[in-house]
Amino acid sequence: YKEEKLIKNINEVINYEIYKIEIYYKNNQTLEEITNKLKKYKDIEVIKVQRSERGYIEISKKGTDKYNALKQIMKIENIDNNQLITFGDNLNDYNMIKNASIGVAVEDANQEILKIAKETTKPCQEDGVYYWLNNNFDLENNQIKKKNQ
C-alpha cells in the first residue's frame, strides 16, 4: 500500500484513488449481512467482495487480487507461471493458490483454499511456509527438490 489510513468520514478521501476498502466489525452476523448486501453488486466492474479473516470484509476492484499483482511482476521480471509457488490460508488468496504452478495451503486454512491447493503444509503458527520450503525447495540451485531427495 502507498498509504494505509483510517477513514472516519468518506469526504476525507474524495480525491484519492481507492484500491481496497476493509470493513472491520466485531459482530460476525452483521459482517455476514453486509457481505450479502454487497454481493448484489457482483456484476459491477468496480466491486468485488470477499470474506477474509474472521472479523473483516475486503472490497476491491474486480481483477485486483494477489494473483493479478503477481502476474504483473512476473511479466516485468520475465518469470513464467510454472515457476510460481504461492502460500495462503484465506479467501483473499484463492486466485493465487488456484493459478500458481504450486499453490500451497497451510493446514489451518479456509476449507475452500484447502480444496484447491495442490499441496498443504503445517499451520502458520508452526512456520508452515518455512517448513514447506525447507523440505521441498533447493535454495542453492533455485529449484524444487526431486521427490527422492
Coordinates of C-alpha atoms in Angstrom, one line a residue:
Y1 CA 0.0 0.0 0.0
K2 CA 1.2 3.5 -0.7
E3 CA -0.8 4.7 2.3
E4 CA -3.0 3.0 4.9
K5 CA -5.4 5.3 6.6
L6 CA -8.3 5.0 8.9
I7 CA -11.2 7.0 7.4
K8 CA -13.9 8.2 9.7
N9 CA -15.6 10.5 7.1
I10 CA -15.8 9.5 3.4
N11 CA -15.4 13.2 2.4
E12 CA -11.7 12.9 3.6
V13 CA -10.9 10.6 0.6
I14 CA -12.8 12.0 -2.3
N15 CA -9.6 13.0 -4.2
Y16 CA -7.9 9.6 -3.6
E17 CA -7.9 6.7 -5.9
I18 CA -9.2 3.9 -3.8
Y19 CA -7.8 0.4 -4.4
K20 CA -9.2 -1.5 -1.4
I21 CA -11.7 -1.0 1.4
E22 CA -11.7 -3.1 4.5
I23 CA -14.7 -3.2 6.9
Y24 CA -14.0 -4.3 10.4
Y25 CA -16.8 -5.2 12.8
K26 CA -16.9 -7.2 15.9
N27 CA -20.2 -8.9 15.2
N28 CA -19.8 -11.6 12.6
Q29 CA -23.6 -11.8 12.0
T30 CA -23.5 -8.1 11.0
L31 CA -20.5 -8.7 8.8
E32 CA -22.4 -11.6 7.1
E33 CA -25.4 -9.3 6.5
I34 CA -23.1 -6.6 5.0
T35 CA -21.4 -9.2 2.8
N36 CA -24.7 -10.5 1.5
K37 CA -25.9 -6.9 0.7
L38 CA -22.7 -6.1 -1.2
K39 CA -22.8 -9.4 -3.2
K40 CA -25.7 -8.0 -5.2
Y41 CA -23.1 -5.7 -6.9
K42 CA -21.0 -8.6 -8.2
D43 CA -21.7 -7.6 -11.8
I44 CA -20.5 -4.1 -11.3
E45 CA -16.9 -3.8 -12.5
V46 CA -15.7 -1.8 -9.6
I47 CA -16.6 -4.0 -6.7
K48 CA -15.5 -7.4 -5.6
V49 CA -16.3 -8.7 -2.1
Q50 CA -14.5 -11.5 -0.2
R51 CA -14.8 -12.7 3.3
S52 CA -11.3 -12.8 4.5
E53 CA -10.0 -13.4 8.0
R54 CA -12.6 -13.5 10.7
G55 CA -13.8 -10.0 11.6
Y56 CA -13.5 -8.1 8.4
I57 CA -14.5 -7.9 4.7
E58 CA -12.3 -6.8 1.9
I59 CA -13.8 -4.9 -1.0
S60 CA -11.6 -4.2 -4.1
K61 CA -11.9 -3.5 -7.8
K62 CA -12.5 -6.7 -9.8
G63 CA -9.3 -8.1 -11.1
T64 CA -7.4 -6.6 -8.2
D65 CA -6.1 -9.6 -6.3
K66 CA -2.8 -11.1 -5.2
Y67 CA -2.5 -13.3 -8.3
N68 CA -3.1 -10.5 -10.7
A69 CA -0.4 -8.4 -8.9
L70 CA 2.0 -11.4 -9.2
K71 CA 1.2 -11.7 -12.9
Q72 CA 2.3 -8.1 -13.4
I73 CA 5.5 -8.7 -11.5
M74 CA 6.2 -11.9 -13.4
K75 CA 5.6 -10.1 -16.7
I76 CA 8.1 -7.4 -15.8
E77 CA 10.7 -9.9 -14.5
N78 CA 10.1 -12.4 -17.3
I79 CA 9.1 -15.1 -14.9
D80 CA 6.9 -18.0 -16.2
N81 CA 3.8 -19.1 -14.2
N82 CA 5.3 -22.6 -14.0
Q83 CA 8.0 -21.1 -11.6
L84 CA 5.4 -19.6 -9.3
I85 CA 4.9 -21.1 -5.8
T86 CA 2.3 -19.4 -3.6
F87 CA 1.2 -19.9 0.0
G88 CA -2.1 -18.9 1.5
D89 CA -4.7 -19.5 4.1
N90 CA -7.8 -17.5 3.3
L91 CA -10.2 -16.5 0.5
N92 CA -8.2 -13.4 -0.4
D93 CA -5.5 -16.0 -1.5
Y94 CA -7.9 -18.0 -3.7
N95 CA -6.8 -17.0 -7.2
M96 CA -3.2 -17.0 -6.2
I97 CA -3.4 -20.6 -4.8
K98 CA -5.5 -21.9 -7.6
N99 CA -3.5 -20.5 -10.5
A100 CA 0.1 -20.9 -9.3
S101 CA 2.1 -23.8 -10.6
I102 CA 2.3 -24.9 -6.9
G103 CA -0.3 -23.4 -4.6
V104 CA 0.3 -24.4 -1.0
A105 CA -2.2 -24.0 1.8
V106 CA -1.4 -24.1 5.4
E107 CA -3.2 -26.8 7.4
D108 CA -5.4 -24.4 9.2
A109 CA -6.6 -22.6 6.0
N110 CA -10.1 -21.9 5.0
Q111 CA -11.8 -25.1 3.6
E112 CA -12.2 -23.6 0.1
I113 CA -8.4 -22.9 0.0
L114 CA -7.6 -26.4 1.2
K115 CA -9.8 -27.9 -1.6
I116 CA -8.0 -26.0 -4.4
A117 CA -4.4 -26.2 -3.0
K118 CA -2.1 -28.5 -4.8
E119 CA -0.2 -29.1 -1.5
T120 CA -0.5 -28.4 2.2
T121 CA 1.9 -27.6 4.9
K122 CA 2.0 -27.0 8.7
P123 CA -0.1 -24.2 10.1
C124 CA 1.2 -20.6 10.1
Q125 CA 1.8 -20.7 13.8
E126 CA 4.2 -23.7 13.2
D127 CA 6.1 -21.8 10.5
G128 CA 4.4 -23.8 7.7
V129 CA 5.9 -21.7 4.8
Y130 CA 9.4 -22.2 6.2
Y131 CA 8.7 -25.9 6.7
W132 CA 7.5 -26.4 3.2
L133 CA 10.4 -24.5 1.6
N134 CA 12.9 -26.2 3.8
N135 CA 11.6 -29.7 2.8
N136 CA 10.7 -29.0 -0.9
F137 CA 12.9 -26.3 -2.3
D138 CA 16.6 -26.3 -3.0
L139 CA 17.8 -22.7 -2.4
E140 CA 21.3 -23.4 -3.7
N141 CA 20.0 -24.4 -7.1
N142 CA 16.8 -22.3 -7.0
Q143 CA 14.6 -25.3 -7.9
I144 CA 12.1 -27.7 -6.4
K145 CA 13.8 -30.7 -4.8
K146 CA 13.3 -34.0 -6.5
K147 CA 10.9 -36.2 -4.6
N148 CA 13.5 -38.9 -3.8
Q149 CA 15.9 -36.5 -2.1

